[in-house]
mmCIF file of C-alpha atoms and ligand atoms in Angstrom:
data_model
loop_
_atom_site.group_PDB
_atom_site.id
_atom_site.type_symbol
_atom_site.label_atom_id
_atom_site.label_comp_id
_atom_site.label_asym_id
_atom_site.label_seq_id
_atom_site.Cartn_x
_atom_site.Cartn_y
_atom_site.Cartn_z
ATOM 1 C CA UNK N 1 189.639 -71.635 22.843
ATOM 2 C CA UNK N 2 192.111 -69.008 23.879
ATOM 3 C CA UNK N 3 190.696 -65.506 23.858
ATOM 4 C CA UNK N 4 193.477 -63.361 25.295
ATOM 5 C CA UNK N 5 196.204 -62.206 22.928
ATOM 6 C CA UNK N 6 199.662 -62.643 24.462
ATOM 7 C CA UNK N 7 201.715 -59.464 24.764
ATOM 8 C CA UNK N 8 205.269 -58.856 25.909
ATOM 9 C CA UNK N 9 205.970 -56.367 28.694
ATOM 10 C CA UNK N 10 208.688 -53.874 27.622
ATOM 11 C CA UNK N 11 209.623 -52.767 31.147
ATOM 12 C CA UNK N 12 209.820 -56.268 32.519
ATOM 13 C CA UNK N 13 211.859 -57.414 29.498
ATOM 14 C CA UNK N 14 214.446 -54.665 29.962
ATOM 15 C CA UNK N 15 214.611 -55.017 33.725
ATOM 16 C CA UNK N 16 215.088 -58.792 33.479
ATOM 17 C CA UNK N 17 217.782 -58.441 30.802
ATOM 18 C CA UNK N 18 219.735 -55.990 32.955
ATOM 19 C CA UNK N 19 219.170 -58.183 36.050
ATOM 20 C CA UNK N 20 220.692 -61.176 34.259
ATOM 21 C CA UNK N 21 223.809 -59.101 33.486
ATOM 22 C CA UNK N 22 224.779 -58.921 37.182
ATOM 23 C CA UNK N 23 226.594 -62.209 36.543
ATOM 24 C CA UNK N 24 229.729 -61.425 34.584
ATOM 25 C CA UNK N 25 229.405 -57.642 34.320
ATOM 26 C CA UNK N 26 232.519 -55.470 34.147
ATOM 27 C CA UNK N 27 233.061 -51.997 35.722
ATOM 28 C CA UNK N 28 232.852 -50.326 32.280
ATOM 29 C CA UNK N 29 229.259 -51.529 31.813
ATOM 30 C CA UNK N 30 230.198 -54.421 29.547
ATOM 31 C CA UNK N 31 230.255 -58.175 30.070
ATOM 32 C CA UNK N 32 232.890 -60.862 30.549
ATOM 33 C CA UNK N 33 230.909 -64.088 30.809
ATOM 34 C CA UNK N 34 232.983 -66.697 29.031
ATOM 35 C CA UNK N 35 231.270 -69.969 28.160
ATOM 36 C CA UNK N 36 230.901 -72.375 31.099
ATOM 37 C CA UNK N 37 232.776 -70.202 33.604
ATOM 38 C CA UNK N 38 231.241 -69.701 37.066
ATOM 39 C CA UNK N 39 229.147 -66.667 36.041
ATOM 40 C CA UNK N 40 227.822 -68.486 32.975
ATOM 41 C CA UNK N 41 226.849 -71.429 35.207
ATOM 42 C CA UNK N 42 224.998 -69.093 37.610
ATOM 43 C CA UNK N 43 223.020 -67.319 34.869
ATOM 44 C CA UNK N 44 222.158 -70.688 33.314
ATOM 45 C CA UNK N 45 220.851 -71.992 36.655
ATOM 46 C CA UNK N 46 218.848 -68.785 37.076
ATOM 47 C CA UNK N 47 217.371 -69.228 33.579
ATOM 48 C CA UNK N 48 216.408 -72.840 34.354
ATOM 49 C CA UNK N 49 214.585 -71.879 37.571
ATOM 50 C CA UNK N 50 212.747 -69.010 35.802
ATOM 51 C CA UNK N 51 211.596 -71.340 33.021
ATOM 52 C CA UNK N 52 210.476 -73.987 35.508
ATOM 53 C CA UNK N 53 208.397 -71.396 37.364
ATOM 54 C CA UNK N 54 206.586 -70.738 34.084
ATOM 55 C CA UNK N 55 205.608 -74.397 33.810
ATOM 56 C CA UNK N 56 208.377 -75.490 31.461
ATOM 57 C CA UNK N 57 210.097 -78.833 31.597
ATOM 58 C CA UNK N 58 213.833 -78.243 31.322
ATOM 59 C CA UNK N 59 216.407 -80.678 30.033
ATOM 60 C CA UNK N 60 220.041 -80.433 28.997
ATOM 61 C CA UNK N 61 221.857 -82.304 26.265
ATOM 62 C CA UNK N 62 225.376 -83.707 26.218
ATOM 63 C CA UNK N 63 226.777 -80.310 25.073
ATOM 64 C CA UNK N 64 225.029 -78.490 27.908
ATOM 65 C CA UNK N 65 222.518 -76.916 25.480
ATOM 66 C CA UNK N 66 219.437 -76.090 27.591
ATOM 67 C CA UNK N 67 215.916 -76.857 26.300
ATOM 68 C CA UNK N 68 213.098 -75.234 28.318
ATOM 69 C CA UNK N 69 209.846 -76.558 26.862
ATOM 70 C CA UNK N 70 206.360 -75.159 27.460
ATOM 71 C CA UNK N 71 204.003 -78.043 26.651
ATOM 72 C CA UNK N 72 201.572 -77.827 23.753
ATOM 73 C CA UNK N 73 198.382 -79.755 23.094
ATOM 74 C CA UNK N 74 200.337 -82.209 20.949
ATOM 75 C CA UNK N 75 203.493 -84.105 21.798
ATOM 76 C CA UNK N 76 205.531 -83.038 18.787
ATOM 77 C CA UNK N 77 208.923 -81.303 18.391
ATOM 78 C CA UNK N 78 208.708 -77.763 19.777
ATOM 79 C CA UNK N 79 208.909 -74.467 17.948
ATOM 80 C CA UNK N 80 211.944 -72.855 19.559
ATOM 81 C CA UNK N 81 213.350 -69.435 20.316
ATOM 82 C CA UNK N 82 217.069 -69.653 20.952
ATOM 83 C CA UNK N 83 220.354 -67.801 21.353
ATOM 84 C CA UNK N 84 223.282 -67.742 23.805
ATOM 85 C CA UNK N 85 224.189 -66.401 27.263
ATOM 86 C CA UNK N 86 227.988 -66.497 26.928
ATOM 87 C CA UNK N 87 229.865 -63.330 25.898
ATOM 88 C CA UNK N 88 233.202 -62.127 24.614
ATOM 89 C CA UNK N 89 235.788 -61.235 27.317
ATOM 90 C CA UNK N 90 235.178 -57.573 26.442
ATOM 91 C CA UNK N 91 231.592 -58.065 25.353
ATOM 92 C CA UNK N 92 228.346 -56.158 25.722
ATOM 93 C CA UNK N 93 224.974 -56.784 27.370
ATOM 94 C CA UNK N 94 222.941 -57.590 24.268
ATOM 95 C CA UNK N 95 224.778 -59.992 21.959
ATOM 96 C CA UNK N 96 223.040 -63.346 22.525
ATOM 97 C CA UNK N 97 221.641 -62.353 25.918
ATOM 98 C CA UNK N 98 218.864 -60.409 24.152
ATOM 99 C CA UNK N 99 217.752 -63.513 22.252
ATOM 100 C CA UNK N 100 217.513 -65.768 25.312
ATOM 101 C CA UNK N 101 215.814 -63.121 27.475
ATOM 102 C CA UNK N 102 213.321 -62.372 24.685
ATOM 103 C CA UNK N 103 212.507 -66.086 24.716
ATOM 104 C CA UNK N 104 211.914 -65.940 28.458
ATOM 105 C CA UNK N 105 209.695 -62.859 28.037
ATOM 106 C CA UNK N 106 207.693 -64.709 25.362
ATOM 107 C CA UNK N 107 207.163 -67.605 27.789
ATOM 108 C CA UNK N 108 205.898 -65.106 30.379
ATOM 109 C CA UNK N 109 203.531 -63.490 27.872
ATOM 110 C CA UNK N 110 202.107 -66.861 26.818
ATOM 111 C CA UNK N 111 201.790 -67.914 30.456
ATOM 112 C CA UNK N 112 199.948 -64.725 31.505
ATOM 113 C CA UNK N 113 197.521 -64.930 28.592
ATOM 114 C CA UNK N 114 197.013 -68.643 29.347
ATOM 115 C CA UNK N 115 197.648 -68.985 25.649
ATOM 116 C CA UNK N 116 197.445 -72.558 24.410
ATOM 117 C CA UNK N 117 199.383 -73.854 21.439
ATOM 118 C CA UNK N 118 199.335 -77.135 19.561
ATOM 119 C CA UNK N 119 203.105 -77.134 19.289
ATOM 120 C CA UNK N 120 205.201 -76.992 22.449
ATOM 121 C CA UNK N 121 207.139 -73.700 22.595
ATOM 122 C CA UNK N 122 210.781 -73.965 23.678
ATOM 123 C CA UNK N 123 213.541 -71.587 24.634
ATOM 124 C CA UNK N 124 217.017 -72.920 23.864
ATOM 125 C CA UNK N 125 220.292 -71.710 25.374
ATOM 126 C CA UNK N 126 223.122 -72.785 23.075
ATOM 127 C CA UNK N 127 226.521 -73.490 24.681
ATOM 128 C CA UNK N 128 229.681 -71.558 23.716
ATOM 129 C CA UNK N 129 228.360 -69.516 20.794
ATOM 130 C CA UNK N 130 231.118 -66.920 21.015
ATOM 131 C CA UNK N 131 234.071 -69.252 20.660
ATOM 132 C CA UNK N 132 235.976 -66.842 22.897
ATOM 133 C CA UNK N 133 236.884 -69.393 25.573
ATOM 134 C CA UNK N 134 236.612 -72.570 23.477
ATOM 135 C CA UNK N 135 237.345 -72.341 19.731
ATOM 136 C CA UNK N 136 235.370 -72.669 17.448
ATOM 137 C CA UNK N 137 232.250 -70.534 17.780
ATOM 138 C CA UNK N 138 228.688 -71.954 17.720
ATOM 139 C CA UNK N 139 230.043 -75.137 19.314
ATOM 140 C CA UNK N 140 226.820 -76.275 21.021
ATOM 141 C CA UNK N 141 224.603 -75.656 18.010
ATOM 142 C CA UNK N 142 227.056 -77.140 15.508
ATOM 143 C CA UNK N 143 227.355 -80.412 17.460
ATOM 144 C CA UNK N 144 223.540 -80.444 17.739
ATOM 145 C CA UNK N 145 223.300 -80.003 13.948
ATOM 146 C CA UNK N 146 225.820 -82.771 13.306
ATOM 147 C CA UNK N 147 228.405 -80.431 11.783
ATOM 148 C CA UNK N 148 230.918 -81.514 14.462
ATOM 149 C CA UNK N 149 231.120 -84.645 16.583
ATOM 150 C CA UNK N 150 230.335 -84.764 20.300
ATOM 151 C CA UNK N 151 233.880 -85.971 20.994
ATOM 152 C CA UNK N 152 235.249 -82.943 19.169
ATOM 153 C CA UNK N 153 232.929 -80.635 21.125
ATOM 154 C CA UNK N 154 233.827 -82.177 24.482
ATOM 155 C CA UNK N 155 237.568 -82.100 23.847
ATOM 156 C CA UNK N 156 237.895 -78.368 23.027
ATOM 157 C CA UNK N 157 240.203 -76.691 25.539
ATOM 158 C CA UNK N 158 240.578 -73.147 26.815
ATOM 159 C CA UNK N 159 243.998 -71.462 27.120
ATOM 160 C CA UNK N 160 244.547 -73.216 30.495
ATOM 161 C CA UNK N 161 243.937 -76.629 28.951
ATOM 162 C CA UNK N 162 240.520 -77.079 30.616
ATOM 163 C CA UNK N 163 238.102 -79.032 28.410
ATOM 164 C CA UNK N 164 234.434 -78.397 27.651
ATOM 165 C CA UNK N 165 233.614 -81.836 29.114
ATOM 166 C CA UNK N 166 235.399 -80.980 32.371
ATOM 167 C CA UNK N 167 233.437 -77.757 32.735
ATOM 168 C CA UNK N 168 230.089 -79.406 31.910
ATOM 169 C CA UNK N 169 230.779 -82.024 34.612
ATOM 170 C CA UNK N 170 232.022 -79.458 37.151
ATOM 171 C CA UNK N 171 228.768 -77.458 36.839
ATOM 172 C CA UNK N 172 226.521 -80.532 36.684
ATOM 173 C CA UNK N 173 225.482 -79.509 33.162
ATOM 174 C CA UNK N 174 226.400 -82.615 31.221
ATOM 175 C CA UNK N 175 222.842 -83.436 30.189
ATOM 176 C CA UNK N 176 221.368 -86.843 29.491
ATOM 177 C CA UNK N 177 219.750 -85.855 26.152
ATOM 178 C CA UNK N 178 221.856 -86.694 23.079
ATOM 179 C CA UNK N 179 223.309 -83.490 21.555
ATOM 180 C CA UNK N 180 221.640 -84.270 18.265
ATOM 181 C CA UNK N 181 218.813 -82.860 16.204
ATOM 182 C CA UNK N 182 217.913 -86.398 15.149
ATOM 183 C CA UNK N 183 217.292 -87.527 18.739
ATOM 184 C CA UNK N 184 215.931 -84.202 19.997
ATOM 185 C CA UNK N 185 214.401 -82.384 17.019
ATOM 186 C CA UNK N 186 212.920 -78.878 16.836
ATOM 187 C CA UNK N 187 210.041 -77.957 14.518
ATOM 188 C CA UNK N 188 211.479 -74.462 13.942
ATOM 189 C CA UNK N 189 214.048 -72.032 15.392
ATOM 190 C CA UNK N 190 213.626 -68.259 15.752
ATOM 191 C CA UNK N 191 216.371 -65.940 16.992
ATOM 192 C CA UNK N 192 216.313 -62.271 17.964
ATOM 193 C CA UNK N 193 219.734 -60.597 17.878
ATOM 194 C CA UNK N 194 221.308 -57.175 17.712
ATOM 195 C CA UNK N 195 222.468 -56.437 14.174
ATOM 196 C CA UNK N 196 226.129 -55.934 15.239
ATOM 197 C CA UNK N 197 226.556 -53.723 12.180
ATOM 198 C CA UNK N 198 225.531 -50.199 11.184
ATOM 199 C CA UNK N 199 222.809 -50.789 8.550
ATOM 200 C CA UNK N 200 219.714 -50.346 10.742
ATOM 201 C CA UNK N 201 221.355 -47.577 12.767
ATOM 202 C CA UNK N 202 222.227 -45.652 9.593
ATOM 203 C CA UNK N 203 218.734 -46.195 8.156
ATOM 204 C CA UNK N 204 217.033 -45.078 11.376
ATOM 205 C CA UNK N 205 215.149 -48.376 11.574
ATOM 206 C CA UNK N 206 214.550 -50.308 14.797
ATOM 207 C CA UNK N 207 213.780 -53.838 13.601
ATOM 208 C CA UNK N 208 214.181 -55.953 10.452
ATOM 209 C CA UNK N 209 213.715 -59.510 9.229
ATOM 210 C CA UNK N 210 216.872 -61.435 8.340
ATOM 211 C CA UNK N 211 216.700 -63.646 5.253
ATOM 212 C CA UNK N 212 220.037 -65.382 5.646
ATOM 213 C CA UNK N 213 223.653 -65.267 6.741
ATOM 214 C CA UNK N 214 226.688 -64.553 4.590
ATOM 215 C CA UNK N 215 228.945 -67.456 3.811
ATOM 216 C CA UNK N 216 232.626 -67.179 4.574
ATOM 217 C CA UNK N 217 235.853 -68.705 3.314
ATOM 218 C CA UNK N 218 239.267 -68.410 4.920
ATOM 219 C CA UNK N 219 242.448 -69.026 2.958
ATOM 220 C CA UNK N 220 246.120 -69.062 3.874
ATOM 221 C CA UNK N 221 248.219 -67.916 0.932
ATOM 222 C CA UNK N 222 252.012 -67.932 0.655
ATOM 223 C CA UNK N 223 253.978 -65.788 -1.808
ATOM 224 C CA UNK N 224 257.543 -66.916 -2.448
ATOM 225 C CA UNK N 225 260.204 -64.431 -3.558
ATOM 226 C CA UNK N 226 263.908 -64.232 -2.824
ATOM 227 C CA UNK N 227 265.463 -62.494 0.139
ATOM 228 C CA UNK N 228 268.489 -60.307 -0.554
ATOM 229 C CA UNK N 229 270.589 -57.375 0.735
ATOM 230 C CA UNK N 230 268.612 -54.121 1.072
ATOM 231 C CA UNK N 231 271.593 -51.926 0.125
ATOM 232 C CA UNK N 232 273.187 -53.869 -2.706
ATOM 233 C CA UNK N 233 270.202 -55.218 -4.647
ATOM 234 C CA UNK N 234 269.073 -52.757 -7.358
ATOM 235 C CA UNK N 235 265.372 -52.791 -8.198
ATOM 236 C CA UNK N 236 265.770 -54.794 -11.384
ATOM 237 C CA UNK N 237 267.375 -57.626 -9.407
ATOM 238 C CA UNK N 238 264.838 -57.793 -6.594
ATOM 239 C CA UNK N 239 262.336 -60.665 -6.183
ATOM 240 C CA UNK N 240 260.331 -58.918 -3.490
ATOM 241 C CA UNK N 241 257.113 -60.752 -2.496
ATOM 242 C CA UNK N 242 255.960 -57.786 -0.428
ATOM 243 C CA UNK N 243 255.596 -55.603 -3.546
ATOM 244 C CA UNK N 244 253.396 -58.300 -5.106
ATOM 245 C CA UNK N 245 251.466 -58.575 -1.848
ATOM 246 C CA UNK N 246 250.834 -54.809 -1.772
ATOM 247 C CA UNK N 247 249.317 -54.989 -5.258
ATOM 248 C CA UNK N 248 247.147 -57.957 -4.193
ATOM 249 C CA UNK N 249 245.784 -56.046 -1.197
ATOM 250 C CA UNK N 250 244.560 -53.176 -3.377
ATOM 251 C CA UNK N 251 243.174 -55.503 -6.054
ATOM 252 C CA UNK N 252 241.351 -57.674 -3.491
ATOM 253 C CA UNK N 253 239.318 -54.758 -2.206
ATOM 254 C CA UNK N 254 238.274 -53.755 -5.728
ATOM 255 C CA UNK N 255 237.313 -57.333 -6.628
ATOM 256 C CA UNK N 256 235.240 -57.759 -3.459
ATOM 257 C CA UNK N 257 233.470 -54.433 -4.059
ATOM 258 C CA UNK N 258 232.655 -55.241 -7.663
ATOM 259 C CA UNK N 259 231.228 -58.646 -6.641
ATOM 260 C CA UNK N 260 229.039 -57.332 -3.816
ATOM 261 C CA UNK N 261 231.109 -59.171 -1.206
ATOM 262 C CA UNK N 262 233.676 -58.416 1.456
ATOM 263 C CA UNK N 263 237.328 -59.320 1.753
ATOM 264 C CA UNK N 264 239.673 -58.891 4.684
ATOM 265 C CA UNK N 265 243.339 -59.582 5.098
ATOM 266 C CA UNK N 266 243.562 -59.831 8.873
ATOM 267 C CA UNK N 267 246.877 -61.612 9.250
ATOM 268 C CA UNK N 268 250.181 -60.977 7.477
ATOM 269 C CA UNK N 269 253.543 -62.518 8.280
ATOM 270 C CA UNK N 270 256.436 -64.491 6.937
ATOM 271 C CA UNK N 271 257.680 -68.039 7.364
ATOM 272 C CA UNK N 272 261.257 -66.729 7.161
ATOM 273 C CA UNK N 273 263.151 -64.590 9.655
ATOM 274 C CA UNK N 274 262.651 -60.882 8.934
ATOM 275 C CA UNK N 275 265.277 -58.195 9.169
ATOM 276 C CA UNK N 276 265.274 -54.444 8.584
ATOM 277 C CA UNK N 277 267.948 -54.529 5.891
ATOM 278 C CA UNK N 278 266.766 -57.575 3.979
ATOM 279 C CA UNK N 279 264.306 -57.880 1.117
ATOM 280 C CA UNK N 280 261.715 -60.375 2.355
ATOM 281 C CA UNK N 281 261.924 -63.991 1.338
ATOM 282 C CA UNK N 282 258.232 -64.794 1.515
ATOM 283 C CA UNK N 283 254.878 -63.372 2.631
ATOM 284 C CA UNK N 284 252.166 -65.507 4.246
ATOM 285 C CA UNK N 285 248.701 -64.011 4.723
ATOM 286 C CA UNK N 286 245.105 -64.927 5.512
ATOM 287 C CA UNK N 287 242.281 -63.936 3.188
ATOM 288 C CA UNK N 288 238.690 -63.825 4.536
ATOM 289 C CA UNK N 289 235.954 -63.687 1.880
ATOM 290 C CA UNK N 290 232.239 -63.101 2.631
ATOM 291 C CA UNK N 291 229.245 -63.242 0.364
ATOM 292 C CA UNK N 292 225.474 -63.483 0.791
ATOM 293 C CA UNK N 293 224.804 -66.080 -1.904
ATOM 294 C CA UNK N 294 226.438 -69.232 -3.126
ATOM 295 C CA UNK N 295 227.041 -68.359 -6.766
ATOM 296 C CA UNK N 296 228.232 -64.892 -5.732
ATOM 297 C CA UNK N 297 230.768 -66.504 -3.422
ATOM 298 C CA UNK N 298 231.976 -68.841 -6.182
ATOM 299 C CA UNK N 299 232.420 -65.940 -8.608
ATOM 300 C CA UNK N 300 234.193 -63.876 -5.950
ATOM 301 C CA UNK N 301 236.653 -66.674 -5.206
ATOM 302 C CA UNK N 302 237.227 -67.336 -8.911
ATOM 303 C CA UNK N 303 237.923 -63.646 -9.590
ATOM 304 C CA UNK N 304 240.360 -63.493 -6.645
ATOM 305 C CA UNK N 305 242.260 -66.527 -7.886
ATOM 306 C CA UNK N 306 242.474 -65.230 -11.485
ATOM 307 C CA UNK N 307 243.496 -61.705 -10.577
ATOM 308 C CA UNK N 308 246.018 -62.815 -7.933
ATOM 309 C CA UNK N 309 247.582 -65.198 -10.469
ATOM 310 C CA UNK N 310 247.759 -62.427 -13.087
ATOM 311 C CA UNK N 311 249.324 -59.894 -10.712
ATOM 312 C CA UNK N 312 251.898 -62.291 -9.306
ATOM 313 C CA UNK N 313 252.832 -63.549 -12.801
ATOM 314 C CA UNK N 314 253.824 -59.991 -13.681
ATOM 315 C CA UNK N 315 256.221 -59.849 -10.711
ATOM 316 C CA UNK N 316 259.500 -61.326 -11.873
ATOM 317 C CA UNK N 317 260.698 -64.185 -9.645
ATOM 318 C CA UNK N 318 257.710 -64.152 -7.302
ATOM 319 C CA UNK N 319 255.114 -66.948 -7.249
ATOM 320 C CA UNK N 320 252.088 -68.153 -5.307
ATOM 321 C CA UNK N 321 253.654 -71.101 -3.482
ATOM 322 C CA UNK N 322 250.568 -72.151 -1.538
ATOM 323 C CA UNK N 323 246.807 -71.420 -1.432
ATOM 324 C CA UNK N 324 245.215 -73.451 1.389
ATOM 325 C CA UNK N 325 241.561 -73.421 2.422
ATOM 326 C CA UNK N 326 241.182 -73.079 6.198
ATOM 327 C CA UNK N 327 237.383 -72.775 6.460
ATOM 328 C CA UNK N 328 234.472 -72.732 4.038
ATOM 329 C CA UNK N 329 230.919 -72.155 5.264
ATOM 330 C CA UNK N 330 228.263 -71.759 2.596
ATOM 331 C CA UNK N 331 225.810 -68.855 2.797
ATOM 332 C CA UNK N 332 222.681 -69.693 4.825
ATOM 333 C CA UNK N 333 219.246 -69.047 3.348
ATOM 334 C CA UNK N 334 216.524 -68.974 5.981
ATOM 335 C CA UNK N 335 213.119 -70.642 5.626
ATOM 336 C CA UNK N 336 210.657 -68.659 3.476
ATOM 337 C CA UNK N 337 207.617 -69.247 5.711
ATOM 338 C CA UNK N 338 209.468 -68.481 8.936
ATOM 339 C CA UNK N 339 210.989 -65.331 7.390
ATOM 340 C CA UNK N 340 207.554 -64.220 6.199
ATOM 341 C CA UNK N 341 206.185 -64.511 9.759
ATOM 342 C CA UNK N 342 209.074 -62.354 11.012
ATOM 343 C CA UNK N 343 208.523 -59.840 8.196
ATOM 344 C CA UNK N 344 204.832 -59.401 8.988
ATOM 345 C CA UNK N 345 205.552 -59.110 12.717
ATOM 346 C CA UNK N 346 208.293 -56.548 12.040
ATOM 347 C CA UNK N 347 205.876 -54.437 10.003
ATOM 348 C CA UNK N 348 203.238 -54.749 12.732
ATOM 349 C CA UNK N 349 205.626 -53.159 15.254
ATOM 350 C CA UNK N 350 206.639 -50.426 12.798
ATOM 351 C CA UNK N 351 209.937 -51.902 11.663
ATOM 352 C CA UNK N 352 211.828 -51.917 8.379
ATOM 353 C CA UNK N 353 210.445 -53.128 5.082
ATOM 354 C CA UNK N 354 213.897 -54.025 3.809
ATOM 355 C CA UNK N 355 215.252 -57.442 4.729
ATOM 356 C CA UNK N 356 218.816 -57.920 5.931
ATOM 357 C CA UNK N 357 221.502 -60.540 5.364
ATOM 358 C CA UNK N 358 223.534 -61.182 8.499
ATOM 359 C CA UNK N 359 227.212 -60.358 8.269
ATOM 360 C CA UNK N 360 228.087 -62.442 11.326
ATOM 361 C CA UNK N 361 227.577 -66.135 12.065
ATOM 362 C CA UNK N 362 224.931 -67.230 14.605
ATOM 363 C CA UNK N 363 223.526 -70.427 16.150
ATOM 364 C CA UNK N 364 220.726 -70.072 13.584
ATOM 365 C CA UNK N 365 223.243 -70.919 10.820
ATOM 366 C CA UNK N 366 223.392 -74.420 12.306
ATOM 367 C CA UNK N 367 219.730 -74.854 13.275
ATOM 368 C CA UNK N 368 218.870 -73.849 9.679
ATOM 369 C CA UNK N 369 220.486 -77.134 8.601
ATOM 370 C CA UNK N 370 218.023 -79.097 10.748
ATOM 371 C CA UNK N 371 214.713 -77.185 10.809
ATOM 372 C CA UNK N 372 212.970 -74.069 9.400
ATOM 373 C CA UNK N 373 214.864 -71.091 10.845
ATOM 374 C CA UNK N 374 214.650 -67.288 10.712
ATOM 375 C CA UNK N 375 216.139 -64.330 12.551
ATOM 376 C CA UNK N 376 215.057 -60.850 13.537
ATOM 377 C CA UNK N 377 217.566 -58.023 14.086
ATOM 378 C CA UNK N 378 217.284 -54.858 16.134
ATOM 379 C CA UNK N 379 219.631 -51.923 15.651
ATOM 380 C CA UNK N 380 222.520 -51.303 18.020
ATOM 381 C CA UNK N 381 224.129 -47.917 18.573
ATOM 382 C CA UNK N 382 226.749 -47.065 15.926
ATOM 383 C CA UNK N 383 226.617 -50.708 14.866
ATOM 384 C CA UNK N 384 229.104 -51.564 17.622
ATOM 385 C CA UNK N 385 229.228 -55.036 19.161
ATOM 386 C CA UNK N 386 231.766 -57.283 20.940
ATOM 387 C CA UNK N 387 232.648 -54.194 22.979
ATOM 388 C CA UNK N 388 231.486 -52.820 26.367
ATOM 389 C CA UNK N 389 229.849 -49.843 24.608
ATOM 390 C CA UNK N 390 227.451 -52.168 22.745
ATOM 391 C CA UNK N 391 223.959 -50.715 23.295
ATOM 392 C CA UNK N 392 220.350 -51.156 22.205
ATOM 393 C CA UNK N 393 217.575 -48.837 23.458
ATOM 394 C CA UNK N 394 214.765 -50.220 25.657
ATOM 395 C CA UNK N 395 212.312 -49.156 22.904
ATOM 396 C CA UNK N 396 214.115 -51.166 20.216
ATOM 397 C CA UNK N 397 214.404 -54.162 22.543
ATOM 398 C CA UNK N 398 210.667 -53.939 23.228
ATOM 399 C CA UNK N 399 209.862 -53.755 19.501
ATOM 400 C CA UNK N 400 212.104 -56.699 18.680
ATOM 401 C CA UNK N 401 210.761 -58.854 21.506
ATOM 402 C CA UNK N 402 207.137 -58.156 20.565
ATOM 403 C CA UNK N 403 207.899 -58.851 16.890
ATOM 404 C CA UNK N 404 209.481 -62.174 17.825
ATOM 405 C CA UNK N 405 206.447 -63.148 19.933
ATOM 406 C CA UNK N 406 204.056 -62.296 17.109
ATOM 407 C CA UNK N 407 206.175 -64.176 14.575
ATOM 408 C CA UNK N 408 206.316 -67.302 16.746
ATOM 409 C CA UNK N 409 202.564 -67.192 17.462
ATOM 410 C CA UNK N 410 201.736 -66.678 13.764
ATOM 411 C CA UNK N 411 204.068 -69.457 12.658
ATOM 412 C CA UNK N 412 202.591 -71.820 15.261
ATOM 413 C CA UNK N 413 199.040 -71.022 14.081
ATOM 414 C CA UNK N 414 200.003 -71.731 10.457
ATOM 415 C CA UNK N 415 201.710 -75.007 11.258
ATOM 416 C CA UNK N 416 198.909 -76.088 13.633
ATOM 417 C CA UNK N 417 196.348 -75.414 10.891
ATOM 418 C CA UNK N 418 198.358 -77.727 8.619
ATOM 419 C CA UNK N 419 198.320 -80.453 11.261
ATOM 420 C CA UNK N 420 194.552 -80.027 11.698
ATOM 421 C CA UNK N 421 194.103 -80.515 7.937
ATOM 422 C CA UNK N 422 196.069 -83.755 8.048
ATOM 423 C CA UNK N 423 193.840 -84.936 10.900
ATOM 424 C CA UNK N 424 190.649 -84.337 8.920
HETATM 425 ZN ZN1 ZN K 1 225.564 -63.577 19.347
#
């Protein structure tokens, strides 16, 4: 039996995280390590050699997702800790990197304590989470989960026309494992991440369990009016879609607020040529809706559609010509048992009692479709992320890493006890 309790080393964790940021760092202290560029390849190779030194067997799948597996007493799908090493072009040192390096620190802690598990424990590096070089985001994990095909994943191109497949081959990272949860399953997936928002920072809390991820829907909506002369068209004769649009913008915010969701209009334009002295012909805009639960999202969308229709109907000669859905991702609800293990570990390290719902998408959204999944957040300064000033204190990193270790160990014990019962 194992006697020693594994424990993470805060100083080593921080030093190793900063060490790994030498590849792709920018003079302003941030990171520019786009997926599968040369720096990303170097840090991946470094990660592989570190994991091998800790006794892990390392394999890559056809999307270049890396699986470093510490053997357990049983040959069953591993319990994994995963995140990503790629960054935004003007990214920080913690988004994704924290999650992978915490996994590595957990492997070290288990190794030092000679801690034995029934389940193998894996650390997974997911390819192209950011979607900054190759659109869309979470590419490696979504192909793994079967949400996108391998052909689709391989054929994504960057702005120079270079494909994912080309880059995987160039770096020797086109793995022999199928990029599929069916062929290469995990028993669970845990992810530590910076919050990337201001909730924990505002609350003065270091760590919190995450119960799920908001769903999101993107729409492209076109309002059709009638262009006319700016100087000769009195108000009563105008069919100005921009006036209708302005009313929609204000209404949308109120609707989102009253439904406990978020709405953003991040793109506005026109299909027609615009001119200073013309009333606009049409307005085309993108609407981004977010909500933490499925029925909430449905009600939010329904309210938007009703209110938009009502407002536009009151604008003489203007109509909604088109309402297209661009993306729809349902809210993710994490696994109750996995979340509970995170919760208890968070409380053990003095973290928050309140759970969070993630505002941003993560690889865990996709693993949650294939195995029990949960996340743990640590606060980041001013809630800022995807920016060189992104920062988490060494103390918060230490608390989050230790919480993740404890959660993984507790979850493994629970699941192993279940297996033992089946054996009896
Ligand atoms: Zn991330």
